[in-house]
Coordinates of C-alpha atoms and ligand atoms in Angstrom, one line a residue:
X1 CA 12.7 12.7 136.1
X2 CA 15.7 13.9 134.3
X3 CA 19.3 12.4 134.8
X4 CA 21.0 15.4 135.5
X5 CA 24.6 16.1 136.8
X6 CA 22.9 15.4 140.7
X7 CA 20.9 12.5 139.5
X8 CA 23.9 11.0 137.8
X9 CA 26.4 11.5 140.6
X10 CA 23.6 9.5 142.5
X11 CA 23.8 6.9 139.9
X12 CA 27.6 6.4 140.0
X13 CA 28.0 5.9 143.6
X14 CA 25.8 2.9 143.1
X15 CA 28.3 1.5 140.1
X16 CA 32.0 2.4 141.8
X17 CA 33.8 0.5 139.0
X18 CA 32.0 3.0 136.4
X19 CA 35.0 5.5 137.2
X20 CA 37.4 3.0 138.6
X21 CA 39.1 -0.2 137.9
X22 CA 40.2 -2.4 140.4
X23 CA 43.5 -1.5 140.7
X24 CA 41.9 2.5 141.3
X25 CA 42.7 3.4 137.8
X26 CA 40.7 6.4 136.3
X27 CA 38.6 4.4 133.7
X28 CA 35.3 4.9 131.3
X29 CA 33.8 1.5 131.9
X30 CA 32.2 1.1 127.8
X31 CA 32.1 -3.0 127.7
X32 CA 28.5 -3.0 128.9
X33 CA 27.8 -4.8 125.9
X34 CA 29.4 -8.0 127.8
X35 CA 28.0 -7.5 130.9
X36 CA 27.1 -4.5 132.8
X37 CA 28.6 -3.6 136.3
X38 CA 26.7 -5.1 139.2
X39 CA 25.0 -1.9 141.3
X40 CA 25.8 -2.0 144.9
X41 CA 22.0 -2.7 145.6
X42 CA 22.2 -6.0 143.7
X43 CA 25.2 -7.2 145.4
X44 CA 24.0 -6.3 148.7
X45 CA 20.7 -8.2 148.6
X46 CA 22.5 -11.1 147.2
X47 CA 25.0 -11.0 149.8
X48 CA 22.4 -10.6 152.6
X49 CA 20.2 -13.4 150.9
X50 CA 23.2 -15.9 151.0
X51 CA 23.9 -15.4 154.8
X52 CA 20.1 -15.0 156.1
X53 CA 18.5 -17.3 153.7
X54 CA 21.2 -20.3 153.1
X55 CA 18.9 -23.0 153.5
X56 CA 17.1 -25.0 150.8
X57 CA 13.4 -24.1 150.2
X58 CA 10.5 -26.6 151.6
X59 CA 10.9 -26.9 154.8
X60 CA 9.7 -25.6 158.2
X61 CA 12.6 -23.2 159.5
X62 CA 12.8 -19.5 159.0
X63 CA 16.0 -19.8 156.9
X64 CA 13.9 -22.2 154.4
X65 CA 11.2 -20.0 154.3
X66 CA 13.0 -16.8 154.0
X67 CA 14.6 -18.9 151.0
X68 CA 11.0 -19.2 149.2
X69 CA 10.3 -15.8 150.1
X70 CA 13.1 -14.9 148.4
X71 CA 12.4 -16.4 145.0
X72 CA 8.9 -15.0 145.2
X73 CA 9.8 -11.6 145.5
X74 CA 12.2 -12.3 143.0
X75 CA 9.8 -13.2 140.4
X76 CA 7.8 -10.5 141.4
X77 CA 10.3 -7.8 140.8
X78 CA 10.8 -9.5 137.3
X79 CA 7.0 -9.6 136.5
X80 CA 6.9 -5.6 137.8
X81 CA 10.0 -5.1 135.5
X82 CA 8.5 -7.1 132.0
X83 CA 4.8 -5.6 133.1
X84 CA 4.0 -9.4 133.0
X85 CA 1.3 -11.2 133.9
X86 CA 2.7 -12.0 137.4
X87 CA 5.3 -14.4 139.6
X88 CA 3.6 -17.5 137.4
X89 CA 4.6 -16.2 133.9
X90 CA 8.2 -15.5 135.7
X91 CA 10.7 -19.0 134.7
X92 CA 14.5 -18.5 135.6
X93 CA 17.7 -20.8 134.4
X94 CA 20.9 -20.2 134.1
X95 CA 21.6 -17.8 131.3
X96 CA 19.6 -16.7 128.4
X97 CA 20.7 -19.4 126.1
X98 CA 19.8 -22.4 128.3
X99 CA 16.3 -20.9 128.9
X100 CA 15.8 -20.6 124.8
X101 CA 17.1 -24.4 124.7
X102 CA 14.6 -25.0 127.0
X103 CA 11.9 -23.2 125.1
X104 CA 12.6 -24.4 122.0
X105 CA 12.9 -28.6 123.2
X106 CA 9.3 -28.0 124.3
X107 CA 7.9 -26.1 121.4
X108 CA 9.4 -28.8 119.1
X109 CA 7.6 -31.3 121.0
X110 CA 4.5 -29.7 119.8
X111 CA 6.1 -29.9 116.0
X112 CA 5.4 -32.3 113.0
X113 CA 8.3 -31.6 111.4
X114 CA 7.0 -29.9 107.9
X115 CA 7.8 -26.1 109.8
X116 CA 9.7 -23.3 110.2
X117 CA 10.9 -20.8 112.5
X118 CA 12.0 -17.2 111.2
X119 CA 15.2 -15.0 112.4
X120 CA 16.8 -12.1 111.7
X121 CA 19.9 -12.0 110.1
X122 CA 21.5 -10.1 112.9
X123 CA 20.9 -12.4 116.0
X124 CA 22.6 -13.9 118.7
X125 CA 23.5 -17.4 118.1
X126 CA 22.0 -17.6 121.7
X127 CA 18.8 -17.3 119.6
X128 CA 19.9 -19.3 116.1
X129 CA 21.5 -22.4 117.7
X130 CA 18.0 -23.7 119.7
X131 CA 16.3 -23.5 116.2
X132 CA 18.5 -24.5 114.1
X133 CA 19.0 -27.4 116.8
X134 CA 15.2 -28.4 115.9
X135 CA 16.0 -28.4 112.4
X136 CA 18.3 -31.0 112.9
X137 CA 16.9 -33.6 114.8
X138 CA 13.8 -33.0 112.1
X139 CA 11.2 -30.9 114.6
X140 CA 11.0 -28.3 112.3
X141 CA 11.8 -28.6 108.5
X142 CA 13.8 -24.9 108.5
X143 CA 15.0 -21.9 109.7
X144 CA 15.0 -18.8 108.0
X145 CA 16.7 -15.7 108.3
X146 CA 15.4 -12.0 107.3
X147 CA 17.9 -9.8 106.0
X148 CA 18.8 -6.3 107.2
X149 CA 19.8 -2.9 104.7
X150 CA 23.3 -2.5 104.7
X151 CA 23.0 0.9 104.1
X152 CA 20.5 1.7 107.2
X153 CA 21.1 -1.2 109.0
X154 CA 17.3 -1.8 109.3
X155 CA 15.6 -4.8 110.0
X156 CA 14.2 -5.6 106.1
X157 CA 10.0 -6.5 107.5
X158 CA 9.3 -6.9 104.3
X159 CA 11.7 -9.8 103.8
X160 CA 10.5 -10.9 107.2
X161 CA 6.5 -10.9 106.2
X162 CA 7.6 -13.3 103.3
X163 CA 9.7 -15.7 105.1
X164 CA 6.4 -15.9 107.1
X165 CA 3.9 -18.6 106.2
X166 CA 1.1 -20.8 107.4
X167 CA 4.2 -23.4 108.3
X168 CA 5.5 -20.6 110.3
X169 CA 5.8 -21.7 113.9
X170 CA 7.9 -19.1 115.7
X171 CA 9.2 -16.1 114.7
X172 CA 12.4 -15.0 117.2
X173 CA 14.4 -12.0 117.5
X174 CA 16.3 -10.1 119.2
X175 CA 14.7 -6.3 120.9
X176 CA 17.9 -5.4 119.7
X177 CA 20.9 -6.5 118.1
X178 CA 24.0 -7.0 120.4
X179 CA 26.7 -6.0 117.1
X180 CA 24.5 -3.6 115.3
X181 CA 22.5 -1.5 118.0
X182 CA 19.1 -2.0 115.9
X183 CA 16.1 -2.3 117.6
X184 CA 13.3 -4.5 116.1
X185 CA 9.9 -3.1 115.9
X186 CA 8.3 -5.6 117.9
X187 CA 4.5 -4.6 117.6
X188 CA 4.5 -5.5 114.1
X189 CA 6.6 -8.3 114.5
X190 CA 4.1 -9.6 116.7
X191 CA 1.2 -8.8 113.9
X192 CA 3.1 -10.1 111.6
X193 CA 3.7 -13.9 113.5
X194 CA 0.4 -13.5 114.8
X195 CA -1.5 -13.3 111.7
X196 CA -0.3 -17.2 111.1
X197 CA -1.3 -18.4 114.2
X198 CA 3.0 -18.2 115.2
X199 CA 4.5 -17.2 118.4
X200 CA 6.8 -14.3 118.7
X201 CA 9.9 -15.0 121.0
X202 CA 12.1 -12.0 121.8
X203 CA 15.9 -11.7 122.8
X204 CA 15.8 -9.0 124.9
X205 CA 19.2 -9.8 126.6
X206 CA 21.1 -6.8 124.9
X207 CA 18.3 -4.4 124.7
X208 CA 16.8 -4.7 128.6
X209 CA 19.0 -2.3 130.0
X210 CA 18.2 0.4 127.9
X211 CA 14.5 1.3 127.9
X212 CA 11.0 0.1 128.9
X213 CA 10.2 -3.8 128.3
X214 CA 6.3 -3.9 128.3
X215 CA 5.4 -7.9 127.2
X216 CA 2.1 -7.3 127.4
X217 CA 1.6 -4.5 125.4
X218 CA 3.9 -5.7 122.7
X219 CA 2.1 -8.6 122.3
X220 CA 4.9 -10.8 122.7
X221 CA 4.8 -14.7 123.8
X222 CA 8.0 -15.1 125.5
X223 CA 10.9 -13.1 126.4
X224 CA 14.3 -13.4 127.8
X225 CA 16.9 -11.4 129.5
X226 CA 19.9 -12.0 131.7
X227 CA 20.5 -10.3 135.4
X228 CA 24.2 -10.1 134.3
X229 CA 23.0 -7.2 131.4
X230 CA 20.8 -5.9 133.8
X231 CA 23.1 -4.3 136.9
X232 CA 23.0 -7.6 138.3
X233 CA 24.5 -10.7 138.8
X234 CA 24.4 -14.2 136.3
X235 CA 21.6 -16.0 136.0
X236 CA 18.5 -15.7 133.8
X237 CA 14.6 -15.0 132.9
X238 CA 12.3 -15.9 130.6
X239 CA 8.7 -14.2 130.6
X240 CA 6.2 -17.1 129.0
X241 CA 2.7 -16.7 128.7
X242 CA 1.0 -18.1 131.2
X243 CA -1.3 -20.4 128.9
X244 CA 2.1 -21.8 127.4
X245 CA 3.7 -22.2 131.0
X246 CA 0.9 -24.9 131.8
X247 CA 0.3 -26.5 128.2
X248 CA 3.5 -26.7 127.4
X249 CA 6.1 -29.8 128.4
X250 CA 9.6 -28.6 129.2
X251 CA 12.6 -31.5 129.5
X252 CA 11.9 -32.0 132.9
X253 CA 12.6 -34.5 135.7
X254 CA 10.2 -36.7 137.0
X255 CA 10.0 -35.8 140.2
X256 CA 9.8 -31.6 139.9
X257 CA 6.7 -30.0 140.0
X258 CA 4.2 -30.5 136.9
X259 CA 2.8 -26.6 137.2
X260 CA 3.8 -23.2 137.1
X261 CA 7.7 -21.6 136.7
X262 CA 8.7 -24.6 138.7
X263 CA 7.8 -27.2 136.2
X264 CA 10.7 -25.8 133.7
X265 CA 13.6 -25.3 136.3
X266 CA 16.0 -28.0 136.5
X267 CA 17.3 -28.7 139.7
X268 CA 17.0 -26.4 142.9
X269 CA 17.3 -22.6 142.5
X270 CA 19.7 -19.6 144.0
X271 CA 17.5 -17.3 145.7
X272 CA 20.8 -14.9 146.2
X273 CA 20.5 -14.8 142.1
X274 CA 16.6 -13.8 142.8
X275 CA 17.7 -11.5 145.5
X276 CA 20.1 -10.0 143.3
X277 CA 17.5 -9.2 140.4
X278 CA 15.2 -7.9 143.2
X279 CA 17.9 -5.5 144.2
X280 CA 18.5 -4.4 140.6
X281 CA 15.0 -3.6 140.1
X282 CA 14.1 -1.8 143.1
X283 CA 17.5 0.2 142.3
X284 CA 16.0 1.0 139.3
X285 CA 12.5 2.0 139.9
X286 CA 14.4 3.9 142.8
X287 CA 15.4 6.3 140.0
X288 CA 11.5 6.9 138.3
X289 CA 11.1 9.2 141.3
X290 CA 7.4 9.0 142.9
X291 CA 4.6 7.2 140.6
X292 CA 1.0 9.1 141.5
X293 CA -0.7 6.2 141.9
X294 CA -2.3 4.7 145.2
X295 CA -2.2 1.0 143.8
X296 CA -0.6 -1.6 146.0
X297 CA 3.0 -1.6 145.6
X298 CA 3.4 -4.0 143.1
X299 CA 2.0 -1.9 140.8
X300 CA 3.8 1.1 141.9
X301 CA 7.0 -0.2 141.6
X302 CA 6.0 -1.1 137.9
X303 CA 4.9 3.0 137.2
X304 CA 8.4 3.5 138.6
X305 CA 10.4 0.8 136.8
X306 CA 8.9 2.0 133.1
X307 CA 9.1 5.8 134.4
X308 CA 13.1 5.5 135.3
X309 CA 13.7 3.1 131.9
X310 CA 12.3 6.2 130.0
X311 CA 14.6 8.4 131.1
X312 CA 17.3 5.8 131.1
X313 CA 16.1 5.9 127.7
X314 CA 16.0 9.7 126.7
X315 CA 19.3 10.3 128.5
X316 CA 21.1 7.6 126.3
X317 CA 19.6 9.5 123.2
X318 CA 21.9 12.2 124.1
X319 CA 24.8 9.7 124.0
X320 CA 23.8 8.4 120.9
X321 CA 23.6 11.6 119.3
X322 CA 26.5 12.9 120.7
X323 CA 28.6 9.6 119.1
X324 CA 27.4 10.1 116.0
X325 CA 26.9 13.6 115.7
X326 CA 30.0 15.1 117.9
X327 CA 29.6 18.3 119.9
X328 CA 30.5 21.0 117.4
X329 CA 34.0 20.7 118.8
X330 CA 34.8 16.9 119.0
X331 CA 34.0 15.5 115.3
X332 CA 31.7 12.1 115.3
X333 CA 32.4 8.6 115.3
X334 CA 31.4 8.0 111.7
X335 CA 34.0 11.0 110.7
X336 CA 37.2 9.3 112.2
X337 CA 39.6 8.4 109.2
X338 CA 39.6 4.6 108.3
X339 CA 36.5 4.1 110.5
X340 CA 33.8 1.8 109.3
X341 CA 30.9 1.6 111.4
X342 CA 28.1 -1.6 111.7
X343 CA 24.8 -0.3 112.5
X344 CA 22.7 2.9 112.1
X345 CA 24.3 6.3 111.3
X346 CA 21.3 8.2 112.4
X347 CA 18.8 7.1 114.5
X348 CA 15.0 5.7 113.5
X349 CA 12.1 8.2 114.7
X350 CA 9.8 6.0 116.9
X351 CA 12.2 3.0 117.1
X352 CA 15.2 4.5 118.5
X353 CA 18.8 2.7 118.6
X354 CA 20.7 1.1 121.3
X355 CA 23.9 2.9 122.1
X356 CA 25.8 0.3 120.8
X357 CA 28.4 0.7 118.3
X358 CA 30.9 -2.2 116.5
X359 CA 33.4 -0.8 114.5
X360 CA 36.6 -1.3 112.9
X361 CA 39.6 1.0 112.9
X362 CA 41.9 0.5 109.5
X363 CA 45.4 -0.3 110.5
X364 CA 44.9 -1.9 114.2
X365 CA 44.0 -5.2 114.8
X366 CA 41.1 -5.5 117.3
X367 CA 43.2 -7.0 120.5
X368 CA 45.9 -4.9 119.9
X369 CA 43.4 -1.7 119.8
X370 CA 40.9 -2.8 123.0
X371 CA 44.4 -2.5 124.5
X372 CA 46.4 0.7 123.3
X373 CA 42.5 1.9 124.1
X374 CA 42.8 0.5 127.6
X375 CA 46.2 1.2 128.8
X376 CA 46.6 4.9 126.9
X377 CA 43.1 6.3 127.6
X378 CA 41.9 4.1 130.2
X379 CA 38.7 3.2 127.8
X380 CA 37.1 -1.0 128.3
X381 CA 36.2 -1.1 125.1
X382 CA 35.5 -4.8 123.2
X383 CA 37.4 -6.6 120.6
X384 CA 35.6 -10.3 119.8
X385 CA 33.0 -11.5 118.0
X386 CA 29.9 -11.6 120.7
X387 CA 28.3 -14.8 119.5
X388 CA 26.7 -12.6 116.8
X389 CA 25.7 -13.6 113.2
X390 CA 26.8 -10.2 112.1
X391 CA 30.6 -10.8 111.6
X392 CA 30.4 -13.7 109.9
X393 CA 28.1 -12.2 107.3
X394 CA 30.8 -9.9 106.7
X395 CA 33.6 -11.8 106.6
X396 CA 35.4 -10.9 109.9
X397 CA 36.2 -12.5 113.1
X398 CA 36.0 -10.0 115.2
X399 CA 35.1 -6.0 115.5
X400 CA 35.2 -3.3 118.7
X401 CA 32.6 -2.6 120.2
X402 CA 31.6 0.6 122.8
X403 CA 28.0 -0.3 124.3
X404 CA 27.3 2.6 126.9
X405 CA 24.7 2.9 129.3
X406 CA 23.0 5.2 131.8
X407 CA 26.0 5.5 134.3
X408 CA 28.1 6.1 131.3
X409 CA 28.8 10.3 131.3
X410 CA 28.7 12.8 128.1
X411 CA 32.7 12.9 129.0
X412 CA 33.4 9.2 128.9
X413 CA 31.8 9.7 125.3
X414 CA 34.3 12.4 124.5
X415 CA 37.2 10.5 125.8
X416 CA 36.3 7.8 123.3
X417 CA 36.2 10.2 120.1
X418 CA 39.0 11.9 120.9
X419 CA 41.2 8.8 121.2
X420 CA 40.0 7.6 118.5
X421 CA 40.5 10.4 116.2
X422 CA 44.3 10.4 117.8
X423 CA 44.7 7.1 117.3
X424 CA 43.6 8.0 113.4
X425 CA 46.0 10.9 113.1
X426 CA 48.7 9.2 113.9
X427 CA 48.0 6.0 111.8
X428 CA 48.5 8.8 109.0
Ligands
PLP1 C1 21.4 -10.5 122.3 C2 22.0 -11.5 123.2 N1 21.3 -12.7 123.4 C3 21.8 -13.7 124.1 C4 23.0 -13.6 124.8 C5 23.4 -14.7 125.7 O1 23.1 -14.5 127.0 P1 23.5 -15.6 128.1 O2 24.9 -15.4 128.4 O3 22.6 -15.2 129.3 O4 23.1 -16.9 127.6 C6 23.7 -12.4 124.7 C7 25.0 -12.2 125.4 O5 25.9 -11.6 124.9 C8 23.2 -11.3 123.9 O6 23.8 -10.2 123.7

């Protein structure tokens, strides 16, 4: 399946604020990066699941039991998404930071104190803070960081392999960087931390949007992403393996359950935030067309899922390209005057390259510019620092930033050179 002119006209009826703001101004909607709009399939199921299935789960009346139902399914669609192990490996909390708190209290438990855990240099402090948190109450003895080119903006595995050592506990990254738009090559990641006996713990909360997330075929231990990046709603989920969901012992009240996904939620869940995520996924493996396969529909809806997130995939190659290459007639991002660009210029054979791109514009300040880009060329386009390490390593507080995603057009693209160029021109 292709996303064609039909197939993306299909696409933006589900995401009405794509081409509209509230106020029914004509917009390009390029703040994914943030948060992405909420499809109407999402907000429907939630909406239904709040009036239906109200009640709290465990008890005997349908509204309780639709309530469980809910979460179930819920956890299923996420397993179907991740090509996890099923609903057991599934935990949800209430964003992607709390869950890596969570993750990393219980892993330190496990801790003498003499180890590390390794980074990249270009993560979310979403994913620094939980680790360096160990580090300071003594659980671990440090964190370390592996550097990226400057020139390619490439993870550096080298540098990675020799932070990594028999102390080496956890190595955590993110799928991709939410300022730079790399991807991390996450099979040999997870060689690399496996080798020494470490887990590998992946940030996918940028990258999930944007192509297939297979956990078992990456070989990865645990994974998080967050419905609001996702087409849906707030609220979070962490993919553990199933062997660490039982052995390990999450902060936990006394009274919760001591097995399974339950064992690490604190306090009762939302099953409209589970209907929600439901309602994304189905709306995406709504677009991977028919899967040829006469498994039950669990595993159908997983053909679907990874078929639709590869062409979510291929069609934002064509965005990517067209950013930094132009059309012939439109010149490139890279080419606008007084435009410095943070992250990769071309993009890795194999790896690929979120289309995310953080930039600075000499002679605006980035407010100011997120909104002469706003209110001129009716462009959302970011100006803040995104909780990422990136800035500070640069010296900056802030940068723009244009994440676009699959129910982003070829012409929002074009609006976004143009103005930019303008903007350049007339800087002088
Ligand atoms: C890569 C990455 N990790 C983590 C987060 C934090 O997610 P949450 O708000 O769910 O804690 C973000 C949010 O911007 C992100 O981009």
């Amino acid at each position: 399946m292709a996303i064609d002119a039909p197939m993306l006209a299909r696409i933006r009826r589900q995401f009405p604020a794509a081409a509209r703001d509230a106020t029914g101004r004509h917009r390009a909607f390029l703040d994914n990066g943030a948060g992405t709009l909420v499809c109407r399939a999402a907000a429907e199921r939630e909406a239904r699941a709040r009036i239906d299935w109200s009640a709290n789960t465990g008890n005997v009346f349908p509204e309780s039991k639709g309530a469980e139902a809910t979460i179930l399914a819920g956890r299923e669609a996420v397993s179907d998404f991740l090509n996890a192990d099923g609903p057991h490996a599934i935990l949800s909390g209430e964003s992607a930071t709390s869950l890596l708190f969570s993750l990393s209290y219980a892993l330190g438990r496990t801790f003498k104190g003499d180890e590390n855990v390794v980074l990249t240099a270009y993560e979310h402090f979403a994913n620094v803070s939980p680790w360096e948190e160990l580090a300071r109450i003594g659980k671990i003895h440090e964190v370390r960081y592996a550097k990226f080119d400057t020139e390619t903006f490439l993870l550096d595995v080298d540098d990675l392999a020799s932070h990594v050592d028999r102390k080496t506990k956890v190595v955590a990254v993110a799928a991709a960087s939410n300022f730079l738009g790399t991807r991390s090559p996450l099979p040999e990641l997870a060689r690399i931390a496996h080798e020494v006996g470490a887990l590998l713990v992946v940030d996918a909360v940028h990258h999930a949007c944007h192509g297939p997330t297979d956990v078992r075929a990456l070989g990865v231990d645990a994974l998080v992403f967050s419905g609001y990046k996702l087409f849906s709603r707030h609220g979070s989920f962490l993919y553990l393996r199933p062997d660490l969901v039982e052995e390990l012992w999450p902060y936990k009240v006394d009274a919760s359950p001591k097995h399974g996904p339950e064992k690490w939620e604190w306090g009762t869940r939302d099953q409209a935030m589970f209907a929600a995520v439901s309602g994304a996924i189905d709306y995406l493996a709504s677009l991977g067309g028919t899967a040829r396969t006469s498994a039950k529909s669990g595993a159908q809806r997983r053909a679907r899922v990874r078929m639709a997130m590869e062409s979510i995939e291929r069609y934002e190659l064509g965005l990517n390209r067209l950013i930094l290459k132009g059309d012939g007639t439109t010149p490139a991002l890279p080419d606008v005057p007084g435009l410095t660009l943070f992250g990769p210029r071309t993009i890795p054979n194999g790896l690929g390259r979120d289309p995310t791109f953080t930039f600075k514009l000499a002679g605006f300040e980035d407010p100011e510019l997120s909104r002469v880009l706003y209110d001129t060329y009716g462009l959302a386009v970011g100006g803040e620092d995104y909780f990422s390490r990136v800035p500070r390593l640069y010296g900056m507080e802030t940068a723009m930033r244009a994440t676009f995603v699959h129910y982003n057009t070829r012409a929002d693209a074009l609006v976004l050179l143009r103005a930019l160029h303008e903007l350049a021109a007339k800087r002088g």
